[in-house]
PDB file of C-alpha atoms and ligand atoms in Angstrom:
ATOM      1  CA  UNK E   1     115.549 157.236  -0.562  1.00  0.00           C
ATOM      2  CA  UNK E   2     117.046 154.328   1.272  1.00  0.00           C
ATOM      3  CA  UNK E   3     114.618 152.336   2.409  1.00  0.00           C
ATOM      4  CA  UNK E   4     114.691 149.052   4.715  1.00  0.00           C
ATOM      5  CA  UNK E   5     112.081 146.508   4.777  1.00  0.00           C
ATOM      6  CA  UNK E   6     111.937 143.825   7.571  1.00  0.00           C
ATOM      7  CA  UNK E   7     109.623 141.115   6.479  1.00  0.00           C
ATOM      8  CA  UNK E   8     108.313 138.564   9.240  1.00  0.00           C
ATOM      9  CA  UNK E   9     110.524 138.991  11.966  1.00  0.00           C
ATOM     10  CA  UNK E  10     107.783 137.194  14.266  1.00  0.00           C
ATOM     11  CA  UNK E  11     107.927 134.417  16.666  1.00  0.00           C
ATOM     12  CA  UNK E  12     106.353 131.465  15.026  1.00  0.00           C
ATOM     13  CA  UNK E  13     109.440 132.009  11.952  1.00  0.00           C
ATOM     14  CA  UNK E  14     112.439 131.861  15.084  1.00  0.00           C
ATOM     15  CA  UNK E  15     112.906 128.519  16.393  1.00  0.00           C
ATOM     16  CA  UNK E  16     110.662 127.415  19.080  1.00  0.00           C
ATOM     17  CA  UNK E  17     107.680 129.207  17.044  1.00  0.00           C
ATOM     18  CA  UNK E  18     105.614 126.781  14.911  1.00  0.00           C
ATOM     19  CA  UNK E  19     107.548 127.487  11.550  1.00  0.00           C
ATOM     20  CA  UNK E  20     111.033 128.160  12.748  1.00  0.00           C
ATOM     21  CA  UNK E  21     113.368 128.772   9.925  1.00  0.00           C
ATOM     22  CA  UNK E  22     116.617 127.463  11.228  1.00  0.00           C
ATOM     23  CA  UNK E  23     118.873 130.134  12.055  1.00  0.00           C
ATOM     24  CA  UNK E  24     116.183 132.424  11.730  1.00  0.00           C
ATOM     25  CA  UNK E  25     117.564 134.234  15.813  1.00  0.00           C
ATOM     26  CA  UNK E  26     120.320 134.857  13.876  1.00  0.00           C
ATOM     27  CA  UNK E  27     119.942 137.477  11.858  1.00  0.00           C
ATOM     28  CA  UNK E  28     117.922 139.696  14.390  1.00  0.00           C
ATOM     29  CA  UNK E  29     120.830 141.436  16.118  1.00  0.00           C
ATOM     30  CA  UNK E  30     121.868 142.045  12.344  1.00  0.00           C
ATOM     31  CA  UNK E  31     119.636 143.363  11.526  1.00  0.00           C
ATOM     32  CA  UNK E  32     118.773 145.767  14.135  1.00  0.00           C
ATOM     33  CA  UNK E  33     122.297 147.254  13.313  1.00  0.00           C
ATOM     34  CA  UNK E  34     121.655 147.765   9.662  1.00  0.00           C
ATOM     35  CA  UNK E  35     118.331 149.994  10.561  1.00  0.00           C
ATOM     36  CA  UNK E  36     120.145 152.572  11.371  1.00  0.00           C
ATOM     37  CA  UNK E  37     121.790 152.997   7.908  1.00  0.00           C
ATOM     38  CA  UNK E  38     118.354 153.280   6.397  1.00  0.00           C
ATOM     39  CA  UNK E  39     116.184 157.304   6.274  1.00  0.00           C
ATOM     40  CA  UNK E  40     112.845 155.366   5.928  1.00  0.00           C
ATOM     41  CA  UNK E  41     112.319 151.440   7.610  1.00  0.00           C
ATOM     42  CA  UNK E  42     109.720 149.116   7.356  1.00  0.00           C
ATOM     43  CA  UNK E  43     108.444 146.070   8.836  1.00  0.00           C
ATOM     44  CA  UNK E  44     105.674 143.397   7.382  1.00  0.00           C
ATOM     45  CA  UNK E  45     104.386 140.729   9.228  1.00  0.00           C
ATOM     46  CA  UNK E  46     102.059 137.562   8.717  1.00  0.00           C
ATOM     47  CA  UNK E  47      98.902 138.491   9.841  1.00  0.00           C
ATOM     48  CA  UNK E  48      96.288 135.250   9.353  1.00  0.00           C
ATOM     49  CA  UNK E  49      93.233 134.373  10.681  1.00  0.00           C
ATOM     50  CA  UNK E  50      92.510 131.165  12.701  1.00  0.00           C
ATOM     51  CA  UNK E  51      90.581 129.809   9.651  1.00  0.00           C
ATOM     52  CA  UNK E  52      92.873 130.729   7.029  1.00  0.00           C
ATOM     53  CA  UNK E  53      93.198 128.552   4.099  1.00  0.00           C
ATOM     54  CA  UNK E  54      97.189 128.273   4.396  1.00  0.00           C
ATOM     55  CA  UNK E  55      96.723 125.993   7.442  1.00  0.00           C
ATOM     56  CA  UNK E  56      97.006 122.356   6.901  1.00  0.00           C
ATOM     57  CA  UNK E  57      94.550 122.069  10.308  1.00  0.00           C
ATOM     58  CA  UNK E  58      92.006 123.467   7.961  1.00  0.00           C
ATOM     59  CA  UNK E  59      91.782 121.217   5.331  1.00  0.00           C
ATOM     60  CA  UNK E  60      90.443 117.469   5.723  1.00  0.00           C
ATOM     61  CA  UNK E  61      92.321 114.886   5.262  1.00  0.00           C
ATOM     62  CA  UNK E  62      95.975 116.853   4.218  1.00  0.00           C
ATOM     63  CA  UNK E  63      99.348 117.338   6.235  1.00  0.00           C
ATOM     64  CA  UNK E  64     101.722 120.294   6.932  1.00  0.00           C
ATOM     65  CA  UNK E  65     103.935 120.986   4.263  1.00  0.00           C
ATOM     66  CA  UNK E  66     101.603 119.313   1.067  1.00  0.00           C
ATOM     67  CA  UNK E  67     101.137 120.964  -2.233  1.00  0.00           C
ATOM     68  CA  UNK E  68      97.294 121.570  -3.070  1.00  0.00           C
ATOM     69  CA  UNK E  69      95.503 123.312  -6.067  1.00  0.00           C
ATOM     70  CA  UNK E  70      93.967 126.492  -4.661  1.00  0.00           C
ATOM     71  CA  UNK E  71      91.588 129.233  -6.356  1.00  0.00           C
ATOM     72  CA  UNK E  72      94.043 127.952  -9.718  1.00  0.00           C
ATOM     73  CA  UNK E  73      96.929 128.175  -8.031  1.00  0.00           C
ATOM     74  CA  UNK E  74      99.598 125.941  -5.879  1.00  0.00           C
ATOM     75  CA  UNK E  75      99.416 126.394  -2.264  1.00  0.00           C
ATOM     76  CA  UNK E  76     101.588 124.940   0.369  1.00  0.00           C
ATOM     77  CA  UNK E  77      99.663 123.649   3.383  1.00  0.00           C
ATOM     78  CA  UNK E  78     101.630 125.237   6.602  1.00  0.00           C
ATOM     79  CA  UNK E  79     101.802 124.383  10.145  1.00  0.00           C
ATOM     80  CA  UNK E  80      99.096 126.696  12.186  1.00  0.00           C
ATOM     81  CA  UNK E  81     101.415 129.669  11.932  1.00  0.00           C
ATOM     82  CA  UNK E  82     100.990 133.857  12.900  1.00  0.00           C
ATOM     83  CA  UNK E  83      97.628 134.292  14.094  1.00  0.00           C
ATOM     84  CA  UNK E  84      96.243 137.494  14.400  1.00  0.00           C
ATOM     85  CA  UNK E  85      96.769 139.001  18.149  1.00  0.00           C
ATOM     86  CA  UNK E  86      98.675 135.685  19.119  1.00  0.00           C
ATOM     87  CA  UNK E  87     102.157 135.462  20.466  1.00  0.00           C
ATOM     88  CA  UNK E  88     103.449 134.024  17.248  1.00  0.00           C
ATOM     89  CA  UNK E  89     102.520 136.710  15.601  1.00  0.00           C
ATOM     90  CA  UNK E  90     104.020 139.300  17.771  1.00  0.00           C
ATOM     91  CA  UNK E  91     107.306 140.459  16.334  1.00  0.00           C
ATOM     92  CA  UNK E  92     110.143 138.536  18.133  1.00  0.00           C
ATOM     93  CA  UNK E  93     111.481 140.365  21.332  1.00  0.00           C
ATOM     94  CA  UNK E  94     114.988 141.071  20.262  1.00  0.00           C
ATOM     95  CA  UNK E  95     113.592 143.169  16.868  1.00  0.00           C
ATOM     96  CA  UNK E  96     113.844 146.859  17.607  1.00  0.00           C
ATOM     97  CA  UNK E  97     111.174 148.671  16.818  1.00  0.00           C
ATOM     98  CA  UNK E  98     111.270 152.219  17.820  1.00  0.00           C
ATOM     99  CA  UNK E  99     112.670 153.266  13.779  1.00  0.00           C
ATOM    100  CA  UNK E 100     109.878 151.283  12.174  1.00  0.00           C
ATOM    101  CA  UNK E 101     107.813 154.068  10.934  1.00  0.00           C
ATOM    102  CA  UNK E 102     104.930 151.614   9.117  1.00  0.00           C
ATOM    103  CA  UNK E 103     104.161 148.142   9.390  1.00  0.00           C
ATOM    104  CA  UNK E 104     102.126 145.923   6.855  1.00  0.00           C
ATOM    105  CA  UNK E 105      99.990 143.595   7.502  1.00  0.00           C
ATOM    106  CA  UNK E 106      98.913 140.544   4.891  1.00  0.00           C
ATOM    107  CA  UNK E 107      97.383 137.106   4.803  1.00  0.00           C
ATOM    108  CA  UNK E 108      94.429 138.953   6.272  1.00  0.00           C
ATOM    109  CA  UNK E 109      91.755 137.488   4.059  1.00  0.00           C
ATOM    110  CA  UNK E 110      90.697 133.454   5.092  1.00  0.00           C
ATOM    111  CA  UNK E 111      90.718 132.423   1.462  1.00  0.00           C
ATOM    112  CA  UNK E 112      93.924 133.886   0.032  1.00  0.00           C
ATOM    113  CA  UNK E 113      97.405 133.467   0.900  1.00  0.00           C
ATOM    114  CA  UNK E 114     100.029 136.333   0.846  1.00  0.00           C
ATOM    115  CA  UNK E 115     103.814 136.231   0.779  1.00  0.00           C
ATOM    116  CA  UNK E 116     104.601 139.060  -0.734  1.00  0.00           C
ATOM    117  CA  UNK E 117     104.551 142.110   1.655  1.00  0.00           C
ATOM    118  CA  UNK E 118     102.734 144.263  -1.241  1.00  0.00           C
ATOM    119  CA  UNK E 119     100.373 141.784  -2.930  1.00  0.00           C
ATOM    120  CA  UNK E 120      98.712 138.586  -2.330  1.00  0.00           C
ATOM    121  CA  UNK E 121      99.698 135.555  -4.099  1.00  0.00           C
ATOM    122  CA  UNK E 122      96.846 135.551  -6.965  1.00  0.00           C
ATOM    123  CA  UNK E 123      97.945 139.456  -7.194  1.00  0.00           C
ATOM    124  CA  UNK E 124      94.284 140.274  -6.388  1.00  0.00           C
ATOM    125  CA  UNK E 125      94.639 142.590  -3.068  1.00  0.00           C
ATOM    126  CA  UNK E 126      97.014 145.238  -2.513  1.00  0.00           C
ATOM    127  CA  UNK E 127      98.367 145.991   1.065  1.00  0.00           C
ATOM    128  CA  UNK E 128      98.891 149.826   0.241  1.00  0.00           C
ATOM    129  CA  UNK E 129     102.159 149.218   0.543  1.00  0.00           C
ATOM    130  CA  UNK E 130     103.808 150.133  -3.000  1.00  0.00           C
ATOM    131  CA  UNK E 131     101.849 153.062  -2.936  1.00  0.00           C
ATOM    132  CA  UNK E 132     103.196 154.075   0.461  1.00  0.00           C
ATOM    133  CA  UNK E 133     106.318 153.826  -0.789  1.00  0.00           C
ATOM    134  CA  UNK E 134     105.838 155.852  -3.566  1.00  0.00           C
ATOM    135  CA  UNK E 135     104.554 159.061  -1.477  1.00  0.00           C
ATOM    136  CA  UNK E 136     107.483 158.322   0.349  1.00  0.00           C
ATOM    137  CA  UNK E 137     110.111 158.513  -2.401  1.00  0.00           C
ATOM    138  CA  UNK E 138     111.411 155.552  -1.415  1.00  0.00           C
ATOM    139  CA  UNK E 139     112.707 154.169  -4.677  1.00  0.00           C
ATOM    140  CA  UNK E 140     115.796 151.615  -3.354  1.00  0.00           C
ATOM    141  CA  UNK E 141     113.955 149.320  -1.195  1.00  0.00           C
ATOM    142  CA  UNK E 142     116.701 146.351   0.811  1.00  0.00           C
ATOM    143  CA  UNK E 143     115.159 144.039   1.931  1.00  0.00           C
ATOM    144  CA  UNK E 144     115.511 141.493   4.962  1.00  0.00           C
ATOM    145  CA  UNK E 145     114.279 139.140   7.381  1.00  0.00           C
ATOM    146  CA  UNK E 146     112.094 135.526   6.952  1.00  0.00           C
ATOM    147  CA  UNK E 147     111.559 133.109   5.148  1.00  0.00           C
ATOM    148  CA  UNK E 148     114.059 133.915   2.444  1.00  0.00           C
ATOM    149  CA  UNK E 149     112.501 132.066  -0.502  1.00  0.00           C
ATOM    150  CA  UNK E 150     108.866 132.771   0.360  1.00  0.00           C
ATOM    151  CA  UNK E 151     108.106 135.957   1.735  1.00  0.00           C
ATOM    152  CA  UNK E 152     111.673 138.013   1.201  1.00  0.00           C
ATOM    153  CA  UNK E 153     111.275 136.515  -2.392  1.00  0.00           C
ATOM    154  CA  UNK E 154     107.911 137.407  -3.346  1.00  0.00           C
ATOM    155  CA  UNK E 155     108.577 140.892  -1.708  1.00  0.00           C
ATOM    156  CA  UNK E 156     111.368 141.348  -4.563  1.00  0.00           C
ATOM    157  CA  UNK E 157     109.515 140.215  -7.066  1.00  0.00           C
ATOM    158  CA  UNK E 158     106.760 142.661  -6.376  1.00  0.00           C
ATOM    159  CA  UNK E 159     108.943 145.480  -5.913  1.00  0.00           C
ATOM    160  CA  UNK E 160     111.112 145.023  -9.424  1.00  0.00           C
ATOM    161  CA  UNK E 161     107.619 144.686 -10.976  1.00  0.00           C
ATOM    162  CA  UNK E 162     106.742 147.947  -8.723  1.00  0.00           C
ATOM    163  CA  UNK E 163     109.369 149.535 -10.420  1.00  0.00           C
ATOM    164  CA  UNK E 164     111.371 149.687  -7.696  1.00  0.00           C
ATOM    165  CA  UNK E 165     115.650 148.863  -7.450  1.00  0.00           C
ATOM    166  CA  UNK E 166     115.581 145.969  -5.159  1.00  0.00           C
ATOM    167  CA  UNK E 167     118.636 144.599  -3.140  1.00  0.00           C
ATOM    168  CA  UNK E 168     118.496 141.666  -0.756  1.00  0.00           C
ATOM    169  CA  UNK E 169     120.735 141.613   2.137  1.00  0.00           C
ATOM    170  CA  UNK E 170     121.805 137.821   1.638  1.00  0.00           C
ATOM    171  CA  UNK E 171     123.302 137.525   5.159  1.00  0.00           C
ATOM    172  CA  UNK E 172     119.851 138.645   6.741  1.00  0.00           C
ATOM    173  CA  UNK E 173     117.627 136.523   5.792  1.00  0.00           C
ATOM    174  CA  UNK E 174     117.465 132.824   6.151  1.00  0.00           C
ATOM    175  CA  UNK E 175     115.636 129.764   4.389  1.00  0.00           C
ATOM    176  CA  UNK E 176     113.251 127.337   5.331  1.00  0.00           C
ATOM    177  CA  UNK E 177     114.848 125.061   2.363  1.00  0.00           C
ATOM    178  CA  UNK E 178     118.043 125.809   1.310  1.00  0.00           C
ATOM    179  CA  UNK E 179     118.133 124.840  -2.384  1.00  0.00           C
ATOM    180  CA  UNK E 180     114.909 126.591  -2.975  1.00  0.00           C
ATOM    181  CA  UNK E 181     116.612 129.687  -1.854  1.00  0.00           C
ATOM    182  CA  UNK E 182     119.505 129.751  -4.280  1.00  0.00           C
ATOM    183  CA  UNK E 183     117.009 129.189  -7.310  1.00  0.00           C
ATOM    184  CA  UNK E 184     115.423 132.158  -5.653  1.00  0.00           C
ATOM    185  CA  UNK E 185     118.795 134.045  -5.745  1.00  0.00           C
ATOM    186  CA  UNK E 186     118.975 132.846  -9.340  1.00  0.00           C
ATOM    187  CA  UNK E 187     115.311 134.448 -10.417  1.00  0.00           C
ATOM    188  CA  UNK E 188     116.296 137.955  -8.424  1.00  0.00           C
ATOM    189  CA  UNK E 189     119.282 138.448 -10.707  1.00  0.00           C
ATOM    190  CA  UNK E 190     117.862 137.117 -13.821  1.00  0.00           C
ATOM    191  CA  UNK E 191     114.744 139.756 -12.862  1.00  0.00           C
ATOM    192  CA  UNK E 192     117.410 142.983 -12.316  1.00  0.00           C
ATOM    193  CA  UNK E 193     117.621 142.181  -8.271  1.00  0.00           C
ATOM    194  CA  UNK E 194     120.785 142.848  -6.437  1.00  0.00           C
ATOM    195  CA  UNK E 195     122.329 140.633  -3.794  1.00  0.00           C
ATOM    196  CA  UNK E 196     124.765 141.948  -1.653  1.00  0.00           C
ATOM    197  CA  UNK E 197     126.271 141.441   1.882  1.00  0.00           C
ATOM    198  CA  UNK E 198     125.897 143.567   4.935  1.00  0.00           C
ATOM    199  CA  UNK E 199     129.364 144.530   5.326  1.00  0.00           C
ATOM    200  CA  UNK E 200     128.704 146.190   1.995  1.00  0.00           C
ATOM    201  CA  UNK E 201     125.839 148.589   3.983  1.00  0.00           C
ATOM    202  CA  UNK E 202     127.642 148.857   7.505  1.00  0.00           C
ATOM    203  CA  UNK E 203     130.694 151.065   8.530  1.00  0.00           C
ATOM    204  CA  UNK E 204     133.658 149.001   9.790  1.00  0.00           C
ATOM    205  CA  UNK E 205     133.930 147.651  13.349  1.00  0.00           C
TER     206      UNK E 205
HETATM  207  C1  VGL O   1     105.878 132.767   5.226  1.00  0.00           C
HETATM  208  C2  VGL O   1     105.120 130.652   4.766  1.00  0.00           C
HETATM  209  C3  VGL O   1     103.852 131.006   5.133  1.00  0.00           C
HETATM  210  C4  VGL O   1     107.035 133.718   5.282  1.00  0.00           C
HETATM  211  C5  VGL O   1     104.600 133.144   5.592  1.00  0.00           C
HETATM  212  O1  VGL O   1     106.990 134.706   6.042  1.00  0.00           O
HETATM  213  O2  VGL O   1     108.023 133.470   4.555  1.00  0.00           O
HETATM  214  N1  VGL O   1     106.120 131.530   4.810  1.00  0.00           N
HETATM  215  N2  VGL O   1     103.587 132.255   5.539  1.00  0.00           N
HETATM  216 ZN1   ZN O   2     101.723 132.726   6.402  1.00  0.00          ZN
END
C-alpha cells in the first residue's frame, strides 16, 4: 500500500518558529495536495520535553548549533525547539489533517534524541511505528516534510533497514543546510532509496 509520511510539519521548523528551515512554508500547500494520492497517511512530529538533552539551554557552558559527545554518540545542541503541548509543537496551521489516520510522537525521553520517526538515534526505543506499518501493509512508504537531512533522512534510513521501499519526495522537503542534504541524497541512493519529484505522484493541472 501507498503510504505517505509527513515528518515535522510543526511550527518551530516554519520560519518564525525557533528552528525555521528556510522555505520550510513552502512545501505545506504541496504537500497537502499529494495526501490525497496516498490509501494510508501519516504524520510524526517532535515531541521533547522542556529538559531534553537536545537543547543547548540545557547544557552549561555550550551554544545552539555545537557538536557534543553524548551517551557515545554525536549530538547537535539545538535551539529550545517543539515542546510538548507548546505552540511550536503544534502542527503548523496550513497542514491538513483530517486524512492523517496516526501520528508519532518521538524525542519523548529527556536523555535521548530522536530523528528518525521509527527509532531513536542510539536505535534503543522504538516508536511502534514500523510495526504499525506492517499491520497496515504499508510496504512503499514516501516520505515528506522537515528538516530534510535530519529527520526525513533518518526516517529513510530506518525504513530501508525496516525493509521497507522508500521514496523521498525531493520537492517536499527542505534543508536546514543545504550541502548536508545532497550528501544525504547521495547515502539514500547508495542505500536502495528513491528520489523522485511530485509531478511524478500528482495528475496534471
Ligand atoms: C529535527 C533537529 C532537531 C527535524 C528535529 O525534525 O529534522 N531537527 N529535532
Ligand atoms: Zn528535536
Amino acid at each position: 500500500m501507498k503510504t505517505l509520511i509527513i515528518i515535522d510539519v510543526q511550527n518551530d521548523f516554519i520560519p518564525g518558529g525557533t528552528l525555521a528551515v528556510p522555505g520550510g512554508d513552502e512545501i505545506i500547500s504541496l504537500i497537502n495536495r499529494l495526501q490525497h494520492e496516498f490509501e494510508l497517511v501519516i504524520a510524526t512530529q517532535d515531541w521533547h520535553p522542556r529538559d531534553h538533552a537536545s537543547f543547548a539551554v540545557n547544557h552549561r557552558d555550550k551554544n545552539e548549533f555545537e557538536t557534543i559527545k553524548w551517551h557515545g554518540n554525536e549530538q547537535v545542541l539545538w535551539p529550545t525547539h517543539c515542546v510538548q503541548n507548546g505552540h511550536g509543537a503544534e502542527f503548523h496551521p496550513g497542514l491538513e489533517t483530517a486524512r492523517i489516520e496516526a501520528i508519532f510522537r518521538k524525542g519523548t525521553s529527556p536523555e535521548i534524541d530522536s530523528y528518525s520517526g521509527f527509532f531513536d538515534n542510539a536505535h534503543l526505543k522504538s516508536t511502534g511505528l514500523s510495526g504499525y506499518l506492517k499491520e497496515k501493509g504499508a510496504s512503499d512508504l514516501y516520505f515528506v516534510g522537515l528538516a530534510a537531512e535530519y529527520c526525513v533522512y533518518y526516517s529513510i534510513k530506518d525504513a530501508l533497514r525496516e525493509g521497507f521501499s522508500a521514496t523521498l519526495v525531493e520537492d517536499a522537503t527542505r534543508a536546514l543546510d543545504t550541502s548536508k542534504f545532497e550528501e544525504a541524497k547521495a547515502d539514500i541512493i547508495q542505500k536502495g532509496g528513491r528520489i523522485l519529484a511530485s509531478d511524478q505522484l500528482l495528475p496534471p493541472r
